[in-house]
Coordinates of N, CA, C and O in Angstrom, one line a residue:
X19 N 0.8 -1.2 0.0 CA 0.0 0.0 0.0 C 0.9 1.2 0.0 O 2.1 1.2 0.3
X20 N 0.3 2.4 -0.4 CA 0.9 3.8 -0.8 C 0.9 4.4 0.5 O 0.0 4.0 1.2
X21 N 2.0 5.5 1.1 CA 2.1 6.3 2.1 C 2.0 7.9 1.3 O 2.5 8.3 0.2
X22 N 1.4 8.3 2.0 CA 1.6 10.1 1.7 C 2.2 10.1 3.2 O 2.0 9.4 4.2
X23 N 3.7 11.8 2.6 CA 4.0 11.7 4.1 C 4.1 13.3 3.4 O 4.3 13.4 2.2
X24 N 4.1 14.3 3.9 CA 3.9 15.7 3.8 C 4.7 16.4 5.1 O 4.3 16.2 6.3
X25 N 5.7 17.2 4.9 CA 6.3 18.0 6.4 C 5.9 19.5 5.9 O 5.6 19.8 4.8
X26 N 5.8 20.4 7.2 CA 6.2 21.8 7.3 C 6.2 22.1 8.6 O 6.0 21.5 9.7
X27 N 6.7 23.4 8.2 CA 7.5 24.0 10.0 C 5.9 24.8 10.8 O 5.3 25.5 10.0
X28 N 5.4 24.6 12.0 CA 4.4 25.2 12.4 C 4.5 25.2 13.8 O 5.0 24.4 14.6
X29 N 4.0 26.5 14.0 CA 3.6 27.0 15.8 C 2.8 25.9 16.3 O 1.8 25.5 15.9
X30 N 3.6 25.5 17.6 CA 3.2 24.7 18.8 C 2.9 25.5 20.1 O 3.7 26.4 20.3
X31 N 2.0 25.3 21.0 CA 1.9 25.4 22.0 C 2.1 24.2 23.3 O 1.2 23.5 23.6
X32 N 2.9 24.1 23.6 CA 2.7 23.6 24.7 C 2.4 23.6 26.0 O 3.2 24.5 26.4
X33 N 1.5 23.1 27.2 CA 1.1 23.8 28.5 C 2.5 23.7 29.2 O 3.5 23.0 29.1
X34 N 2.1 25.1 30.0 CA 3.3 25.1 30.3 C 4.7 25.9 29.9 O 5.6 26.3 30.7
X35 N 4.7 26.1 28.2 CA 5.9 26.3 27.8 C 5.4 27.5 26.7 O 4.3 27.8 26.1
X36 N 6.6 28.1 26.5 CA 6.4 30.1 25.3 C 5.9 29.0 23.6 O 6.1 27.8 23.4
X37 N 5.4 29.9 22.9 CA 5.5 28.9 21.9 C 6.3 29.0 21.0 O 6.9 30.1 21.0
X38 N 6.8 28.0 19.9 CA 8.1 27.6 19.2 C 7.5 26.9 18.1 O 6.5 26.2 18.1
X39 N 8.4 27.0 17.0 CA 8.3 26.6 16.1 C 8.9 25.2 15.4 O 10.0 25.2 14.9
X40 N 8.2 24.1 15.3 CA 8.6 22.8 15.0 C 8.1 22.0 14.0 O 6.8 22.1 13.9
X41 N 8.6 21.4 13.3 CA 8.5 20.2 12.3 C 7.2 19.4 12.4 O 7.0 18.6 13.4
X42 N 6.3 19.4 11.6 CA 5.1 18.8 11.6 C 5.2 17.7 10.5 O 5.3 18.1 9.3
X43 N 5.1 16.4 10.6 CA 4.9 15.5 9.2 C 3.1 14.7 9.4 O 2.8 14.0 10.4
X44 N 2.3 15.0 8.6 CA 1.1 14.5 8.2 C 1.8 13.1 7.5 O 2.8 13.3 6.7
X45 N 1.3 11.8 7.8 CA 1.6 10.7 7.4 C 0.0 10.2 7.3 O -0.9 10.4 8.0
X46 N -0.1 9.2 5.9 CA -1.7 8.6 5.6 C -0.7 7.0 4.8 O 0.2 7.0 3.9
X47 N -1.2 5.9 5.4 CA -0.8 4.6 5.3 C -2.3 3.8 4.6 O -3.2 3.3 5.2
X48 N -2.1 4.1 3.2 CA -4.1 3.4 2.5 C -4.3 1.8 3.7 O -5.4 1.2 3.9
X49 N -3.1 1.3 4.1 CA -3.4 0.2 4.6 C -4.2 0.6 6.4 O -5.1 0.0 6.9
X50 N -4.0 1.0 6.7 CA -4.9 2.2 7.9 C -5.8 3.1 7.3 O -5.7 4.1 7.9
X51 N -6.6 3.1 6.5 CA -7.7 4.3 5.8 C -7.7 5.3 6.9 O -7.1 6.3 7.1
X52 N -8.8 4.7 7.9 CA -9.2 5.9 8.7 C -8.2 7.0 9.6 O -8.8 8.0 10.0
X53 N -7.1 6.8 9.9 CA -6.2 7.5 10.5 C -4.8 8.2 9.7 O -4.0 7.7 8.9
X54 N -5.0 9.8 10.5 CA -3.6 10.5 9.5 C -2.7 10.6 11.0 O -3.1 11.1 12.0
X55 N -1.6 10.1 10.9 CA -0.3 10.2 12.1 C 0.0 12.1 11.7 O 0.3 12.7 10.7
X56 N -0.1 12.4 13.0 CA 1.0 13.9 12.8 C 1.8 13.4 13.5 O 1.7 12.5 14.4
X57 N 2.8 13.8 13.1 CA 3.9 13.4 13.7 C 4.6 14.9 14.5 O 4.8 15.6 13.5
X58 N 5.1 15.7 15.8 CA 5.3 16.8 15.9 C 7.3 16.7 16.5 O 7.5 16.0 17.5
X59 N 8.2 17.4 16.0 CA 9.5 17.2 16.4 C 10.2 18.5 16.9 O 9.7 19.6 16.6
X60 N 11.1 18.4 17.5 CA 11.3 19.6 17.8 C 12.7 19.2 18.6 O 12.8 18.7 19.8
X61 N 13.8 19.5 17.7 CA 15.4 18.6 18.3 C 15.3 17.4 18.6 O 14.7 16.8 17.7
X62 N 15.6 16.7 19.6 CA 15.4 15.3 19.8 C 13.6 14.4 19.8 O 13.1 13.3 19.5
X63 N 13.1 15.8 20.5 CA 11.7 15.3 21.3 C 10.8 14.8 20.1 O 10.7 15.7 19.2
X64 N 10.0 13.8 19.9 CA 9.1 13.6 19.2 C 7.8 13.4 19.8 O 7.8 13.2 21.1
X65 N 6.5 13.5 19.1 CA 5.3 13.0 19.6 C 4.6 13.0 18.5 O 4.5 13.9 17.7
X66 N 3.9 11.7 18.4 CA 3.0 11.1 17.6 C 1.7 11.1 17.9 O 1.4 10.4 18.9
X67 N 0.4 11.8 17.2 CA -0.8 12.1 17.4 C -1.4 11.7 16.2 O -1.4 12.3 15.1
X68 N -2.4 10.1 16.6 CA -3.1 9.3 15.6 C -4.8 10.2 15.7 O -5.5 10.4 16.7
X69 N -5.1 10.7 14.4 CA -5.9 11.4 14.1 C -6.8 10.9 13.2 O -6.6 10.1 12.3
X70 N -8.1 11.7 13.7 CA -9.1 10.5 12.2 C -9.2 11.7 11.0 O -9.2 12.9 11.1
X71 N -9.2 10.7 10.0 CA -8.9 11.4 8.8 C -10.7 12.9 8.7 O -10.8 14.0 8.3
X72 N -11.8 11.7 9.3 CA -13.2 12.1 8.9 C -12.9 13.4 9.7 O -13.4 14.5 9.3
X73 N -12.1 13.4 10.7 CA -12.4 14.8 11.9 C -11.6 16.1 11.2 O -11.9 17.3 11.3
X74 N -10.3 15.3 10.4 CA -9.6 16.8 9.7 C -11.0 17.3 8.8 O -11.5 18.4 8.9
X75 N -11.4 16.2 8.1 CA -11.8 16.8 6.6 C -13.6 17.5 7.6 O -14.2 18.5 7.2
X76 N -13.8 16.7 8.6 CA -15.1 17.9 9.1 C -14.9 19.5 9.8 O -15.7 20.4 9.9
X77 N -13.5 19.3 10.3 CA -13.1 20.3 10.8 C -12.9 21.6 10.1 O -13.0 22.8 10.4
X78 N -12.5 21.0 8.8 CA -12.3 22.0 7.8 C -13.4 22.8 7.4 O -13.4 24.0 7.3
X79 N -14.5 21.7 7.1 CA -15.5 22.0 6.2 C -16.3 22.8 7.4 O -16.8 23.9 7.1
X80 N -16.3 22.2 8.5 CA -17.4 22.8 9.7 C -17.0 23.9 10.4 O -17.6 24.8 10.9
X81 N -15.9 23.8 10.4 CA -15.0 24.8 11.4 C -14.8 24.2 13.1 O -14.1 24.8 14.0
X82 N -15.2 23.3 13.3 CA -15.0 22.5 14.2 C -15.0 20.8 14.2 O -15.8 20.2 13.4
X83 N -14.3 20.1 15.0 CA -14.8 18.8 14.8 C -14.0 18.1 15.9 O -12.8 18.4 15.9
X84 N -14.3 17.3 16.6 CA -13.8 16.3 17.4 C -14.5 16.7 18.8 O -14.7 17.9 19.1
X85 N -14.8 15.7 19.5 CA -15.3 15.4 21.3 C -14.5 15.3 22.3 O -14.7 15.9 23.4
X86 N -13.2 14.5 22.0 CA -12.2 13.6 23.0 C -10.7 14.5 23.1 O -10.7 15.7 23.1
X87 N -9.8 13.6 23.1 CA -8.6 14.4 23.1 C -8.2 15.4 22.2 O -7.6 16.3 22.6
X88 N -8.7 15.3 20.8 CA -8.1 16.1 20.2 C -9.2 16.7 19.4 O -10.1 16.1 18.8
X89 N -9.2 17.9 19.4 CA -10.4 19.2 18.9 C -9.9 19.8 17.3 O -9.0 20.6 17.2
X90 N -10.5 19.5 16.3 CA -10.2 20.6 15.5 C -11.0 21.6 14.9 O -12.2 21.4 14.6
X91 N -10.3 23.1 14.5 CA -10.9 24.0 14.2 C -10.2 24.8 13.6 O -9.0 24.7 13.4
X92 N -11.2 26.0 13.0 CA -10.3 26.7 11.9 C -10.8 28.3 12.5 O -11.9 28.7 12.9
X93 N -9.6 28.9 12.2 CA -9.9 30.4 12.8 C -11.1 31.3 11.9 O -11.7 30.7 11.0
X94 N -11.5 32.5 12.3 CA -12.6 32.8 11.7 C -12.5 32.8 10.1 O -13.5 32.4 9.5
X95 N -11.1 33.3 9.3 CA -11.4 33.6 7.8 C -10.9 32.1 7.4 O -10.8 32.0 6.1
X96 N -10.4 30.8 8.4 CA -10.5 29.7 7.9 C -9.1 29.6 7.4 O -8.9 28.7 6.6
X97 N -8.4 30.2 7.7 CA -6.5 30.0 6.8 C -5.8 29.2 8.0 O -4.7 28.8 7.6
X98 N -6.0 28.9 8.9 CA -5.8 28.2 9.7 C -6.2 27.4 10.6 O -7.0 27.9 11.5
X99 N -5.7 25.7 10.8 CA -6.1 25.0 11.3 C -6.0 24.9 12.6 O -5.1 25.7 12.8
X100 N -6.5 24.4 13.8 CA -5.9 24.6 15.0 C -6.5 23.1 15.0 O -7.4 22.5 14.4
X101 N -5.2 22.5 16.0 CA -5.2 21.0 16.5 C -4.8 21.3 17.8 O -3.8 22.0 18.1
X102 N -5.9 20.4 18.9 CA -5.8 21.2 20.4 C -5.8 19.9 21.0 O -6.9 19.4 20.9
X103 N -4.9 19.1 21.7 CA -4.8 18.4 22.6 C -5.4 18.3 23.9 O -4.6 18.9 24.6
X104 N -5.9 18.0 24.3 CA -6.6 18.0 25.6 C -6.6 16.5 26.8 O -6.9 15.3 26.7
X105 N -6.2 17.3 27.9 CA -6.4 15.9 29.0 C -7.7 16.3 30.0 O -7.8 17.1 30.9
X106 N -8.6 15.4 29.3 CA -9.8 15.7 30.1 C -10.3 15.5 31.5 O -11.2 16.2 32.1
X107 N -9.7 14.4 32.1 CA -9.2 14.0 33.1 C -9.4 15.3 33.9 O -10.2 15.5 34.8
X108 N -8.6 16.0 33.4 CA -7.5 16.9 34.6 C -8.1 18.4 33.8 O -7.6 19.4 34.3
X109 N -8.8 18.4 33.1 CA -9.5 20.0 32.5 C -8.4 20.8 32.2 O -8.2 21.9 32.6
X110 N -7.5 20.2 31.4 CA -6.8 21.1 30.6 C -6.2 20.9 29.4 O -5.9 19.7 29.1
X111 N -5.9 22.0 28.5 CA -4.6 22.0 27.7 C -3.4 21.5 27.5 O -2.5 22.3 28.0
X112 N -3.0 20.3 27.0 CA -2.2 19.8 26.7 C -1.1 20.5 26.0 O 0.1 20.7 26.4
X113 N -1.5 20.7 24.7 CA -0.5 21.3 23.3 C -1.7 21.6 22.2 O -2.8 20.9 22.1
X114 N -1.3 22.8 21.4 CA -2.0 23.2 20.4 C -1.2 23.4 19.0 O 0.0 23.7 19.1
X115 N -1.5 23.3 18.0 CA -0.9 23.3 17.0 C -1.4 24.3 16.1 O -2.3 25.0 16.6
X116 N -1.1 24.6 14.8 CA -1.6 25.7 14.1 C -1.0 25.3 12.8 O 0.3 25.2 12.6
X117 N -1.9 25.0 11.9 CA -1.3 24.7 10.1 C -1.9 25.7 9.2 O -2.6 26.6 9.7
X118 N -1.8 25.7 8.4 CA -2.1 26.3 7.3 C -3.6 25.5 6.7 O -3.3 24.3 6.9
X119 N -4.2 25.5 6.5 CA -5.4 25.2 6.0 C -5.7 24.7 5.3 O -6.6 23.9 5.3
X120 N -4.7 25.3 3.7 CA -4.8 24.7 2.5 C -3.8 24.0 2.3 O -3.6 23.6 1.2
X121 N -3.0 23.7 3.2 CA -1.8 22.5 3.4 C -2.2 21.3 3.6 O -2.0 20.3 2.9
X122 N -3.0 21.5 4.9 CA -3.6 20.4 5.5 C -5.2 19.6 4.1 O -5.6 18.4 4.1
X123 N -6.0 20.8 3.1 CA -6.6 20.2 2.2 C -5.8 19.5 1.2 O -6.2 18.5 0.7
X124 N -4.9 20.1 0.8 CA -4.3 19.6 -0.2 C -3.9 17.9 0.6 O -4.1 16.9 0.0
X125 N -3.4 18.0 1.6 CA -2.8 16.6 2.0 C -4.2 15.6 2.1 O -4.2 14.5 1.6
X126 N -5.1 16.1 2.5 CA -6.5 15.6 2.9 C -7.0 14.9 0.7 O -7.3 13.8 0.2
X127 N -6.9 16.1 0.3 CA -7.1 15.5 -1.5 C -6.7 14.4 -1.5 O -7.2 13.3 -1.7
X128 N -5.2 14.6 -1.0 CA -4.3 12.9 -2.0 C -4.3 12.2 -1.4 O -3.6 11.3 -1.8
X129 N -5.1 11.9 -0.2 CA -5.3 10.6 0.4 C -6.7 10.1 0.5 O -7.2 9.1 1.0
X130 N -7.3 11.2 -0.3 CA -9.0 10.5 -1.1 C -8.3 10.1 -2.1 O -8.4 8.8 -2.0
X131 N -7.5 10.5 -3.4 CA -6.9 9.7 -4.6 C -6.6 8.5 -4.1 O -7.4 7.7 -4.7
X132 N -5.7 7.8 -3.1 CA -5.9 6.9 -2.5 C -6.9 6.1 -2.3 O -7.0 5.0 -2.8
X133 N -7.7 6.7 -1.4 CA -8.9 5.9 -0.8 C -10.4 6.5 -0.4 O -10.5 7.1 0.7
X134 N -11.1 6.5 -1.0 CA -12.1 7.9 -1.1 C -12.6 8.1 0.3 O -12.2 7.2 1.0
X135 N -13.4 9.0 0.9 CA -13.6 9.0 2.1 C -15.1 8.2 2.0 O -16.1 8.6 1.4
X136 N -15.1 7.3 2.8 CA -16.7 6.2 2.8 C -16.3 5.1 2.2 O -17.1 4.2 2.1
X137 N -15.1 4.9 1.6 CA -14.4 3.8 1.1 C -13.4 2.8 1.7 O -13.0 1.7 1.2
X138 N -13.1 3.5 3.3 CA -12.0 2.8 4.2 C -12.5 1.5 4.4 O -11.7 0.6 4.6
X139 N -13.9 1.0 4.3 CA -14.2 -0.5 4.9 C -14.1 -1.5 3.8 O -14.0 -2.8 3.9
X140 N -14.1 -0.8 2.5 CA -13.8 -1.9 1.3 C -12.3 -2.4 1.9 O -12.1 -3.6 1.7
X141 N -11.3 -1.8 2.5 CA -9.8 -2.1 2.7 C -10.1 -2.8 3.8 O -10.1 -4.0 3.6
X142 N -10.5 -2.4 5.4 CA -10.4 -2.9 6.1 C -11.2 -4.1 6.3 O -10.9 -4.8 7.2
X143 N -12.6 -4.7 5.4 CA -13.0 -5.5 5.8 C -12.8 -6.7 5.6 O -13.6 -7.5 6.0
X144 N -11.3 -7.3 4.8 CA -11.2 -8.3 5.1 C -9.9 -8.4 6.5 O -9.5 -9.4 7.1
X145 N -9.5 -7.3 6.5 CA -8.6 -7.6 7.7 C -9.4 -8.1 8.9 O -9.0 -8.9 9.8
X146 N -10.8 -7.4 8.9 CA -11.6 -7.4 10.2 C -12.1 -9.3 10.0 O -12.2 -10.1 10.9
X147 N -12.5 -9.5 8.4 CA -13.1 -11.1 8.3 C -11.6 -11.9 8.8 O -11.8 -12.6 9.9
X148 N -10.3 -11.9 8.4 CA -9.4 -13.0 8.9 C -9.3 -12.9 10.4 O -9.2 -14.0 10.9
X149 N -9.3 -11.7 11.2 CA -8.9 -11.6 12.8 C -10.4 -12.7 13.1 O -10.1 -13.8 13.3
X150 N -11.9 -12.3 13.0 CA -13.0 -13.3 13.1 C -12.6 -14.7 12.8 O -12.6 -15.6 13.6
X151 N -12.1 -14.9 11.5 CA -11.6 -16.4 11.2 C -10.7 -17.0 12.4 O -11.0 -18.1 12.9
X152 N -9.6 -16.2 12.9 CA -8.5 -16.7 13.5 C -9.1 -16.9 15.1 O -8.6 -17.7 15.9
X153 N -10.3 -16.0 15.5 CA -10.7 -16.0 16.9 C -11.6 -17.0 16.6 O -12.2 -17.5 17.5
X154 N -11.9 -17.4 15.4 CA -12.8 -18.6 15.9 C -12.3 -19.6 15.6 O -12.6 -20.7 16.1
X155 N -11.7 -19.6 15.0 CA -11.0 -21.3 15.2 C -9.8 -21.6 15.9 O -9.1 -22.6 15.8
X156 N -9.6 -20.3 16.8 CA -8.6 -20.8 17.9 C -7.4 -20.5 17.9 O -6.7 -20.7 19.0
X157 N -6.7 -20.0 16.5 CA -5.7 -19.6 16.8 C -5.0 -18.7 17.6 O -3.8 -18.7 17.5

C-alpha cells in the first residue's frame, strides 16, 4: 500500500511552555484508511498524534470537529487550522498546534486519490473477516 507523508515547520503550544516553532509530518498509510499520524519534532523530542482522517476533513468543512482528546478547528477567515490536545481527566490544555489550511486540504485530496472518504471499509473489511476467522478457530 501507498504512504503520503507531507512536512512543514508550524507553531506549537505547549502547556506550560512560550510557543516555538517545530516540524510537523502528516503521514496517511491506504493500509490504515481511517487514520492521519501527525507526527510533531522539535530537536530530539518527538510525539505522535493518531488522528481520524473524517475529523480533519469535518473540521475543515465545519469549522469545528472532534469530542475527545483532540479538537479541531479553523480560525474565523478559515486560513488556519488549530489542532488542540486535551487531557480531560484533569480540564486542561495539553498542546495546540496551528497549520495552514490549505496544506492540510491539499494533504486531505491525495489521500482521497488513494482511498475515497466512505471507502476505508472496502480495505479494512477483510482484515476485520481473517482476525473473526483466526478468533474462531482458535488460533
Amino acid at each position: 500500500m501507498k504512504i503520503i507523508d507531507r512536512h512543514i515547520m508550524a507553531h506549537a503550544v505547549a502547556s506550560g511552555f512560550a510557543p516555538t516553532l517545530i516540524r510537523i509530518d502528516l503521514r496517511y498509510n491506504a493500509s490504515d484508511p481511517y487514520v492521519v499520524e501527525m507526527i510533531a519534532t522539535e530537536g530530539e523530542a518527538e510525539s505522535v498524534w493518531e488522528l481520524s482522517r473524517d475529523s480533519l476533513v469535518q473540521g475543515i468543512a465545519l469549522g469545528h470537529a472532534g469530542q475527545g482528546d483532540v479538537v479541531v478547528s479553523t480560525n474565523m477567515d478559515c486560513t488556519r487550522l488549530q489542532l488542540t490536545s486535551d487531557e480531560p481527566s484533569e480540564g486542561r490544555t495539553v498542546a495546540t498546534v496551528v497549520l495552514p489550511t490549505q496544506w492540510v486540504k491539499e494533504f486531505l485530496h491525495d489521500t482521497c486519490k488513494m482511498v475515497q472518504l466512505g471507502g476505508e471499509s472496502r480495505i479494512m473489511q477483510p482484515v476485520i473477516d481473517q482476525a473473526i476467522e483466526e478468533i474462531l478457530s482458535g488460533a
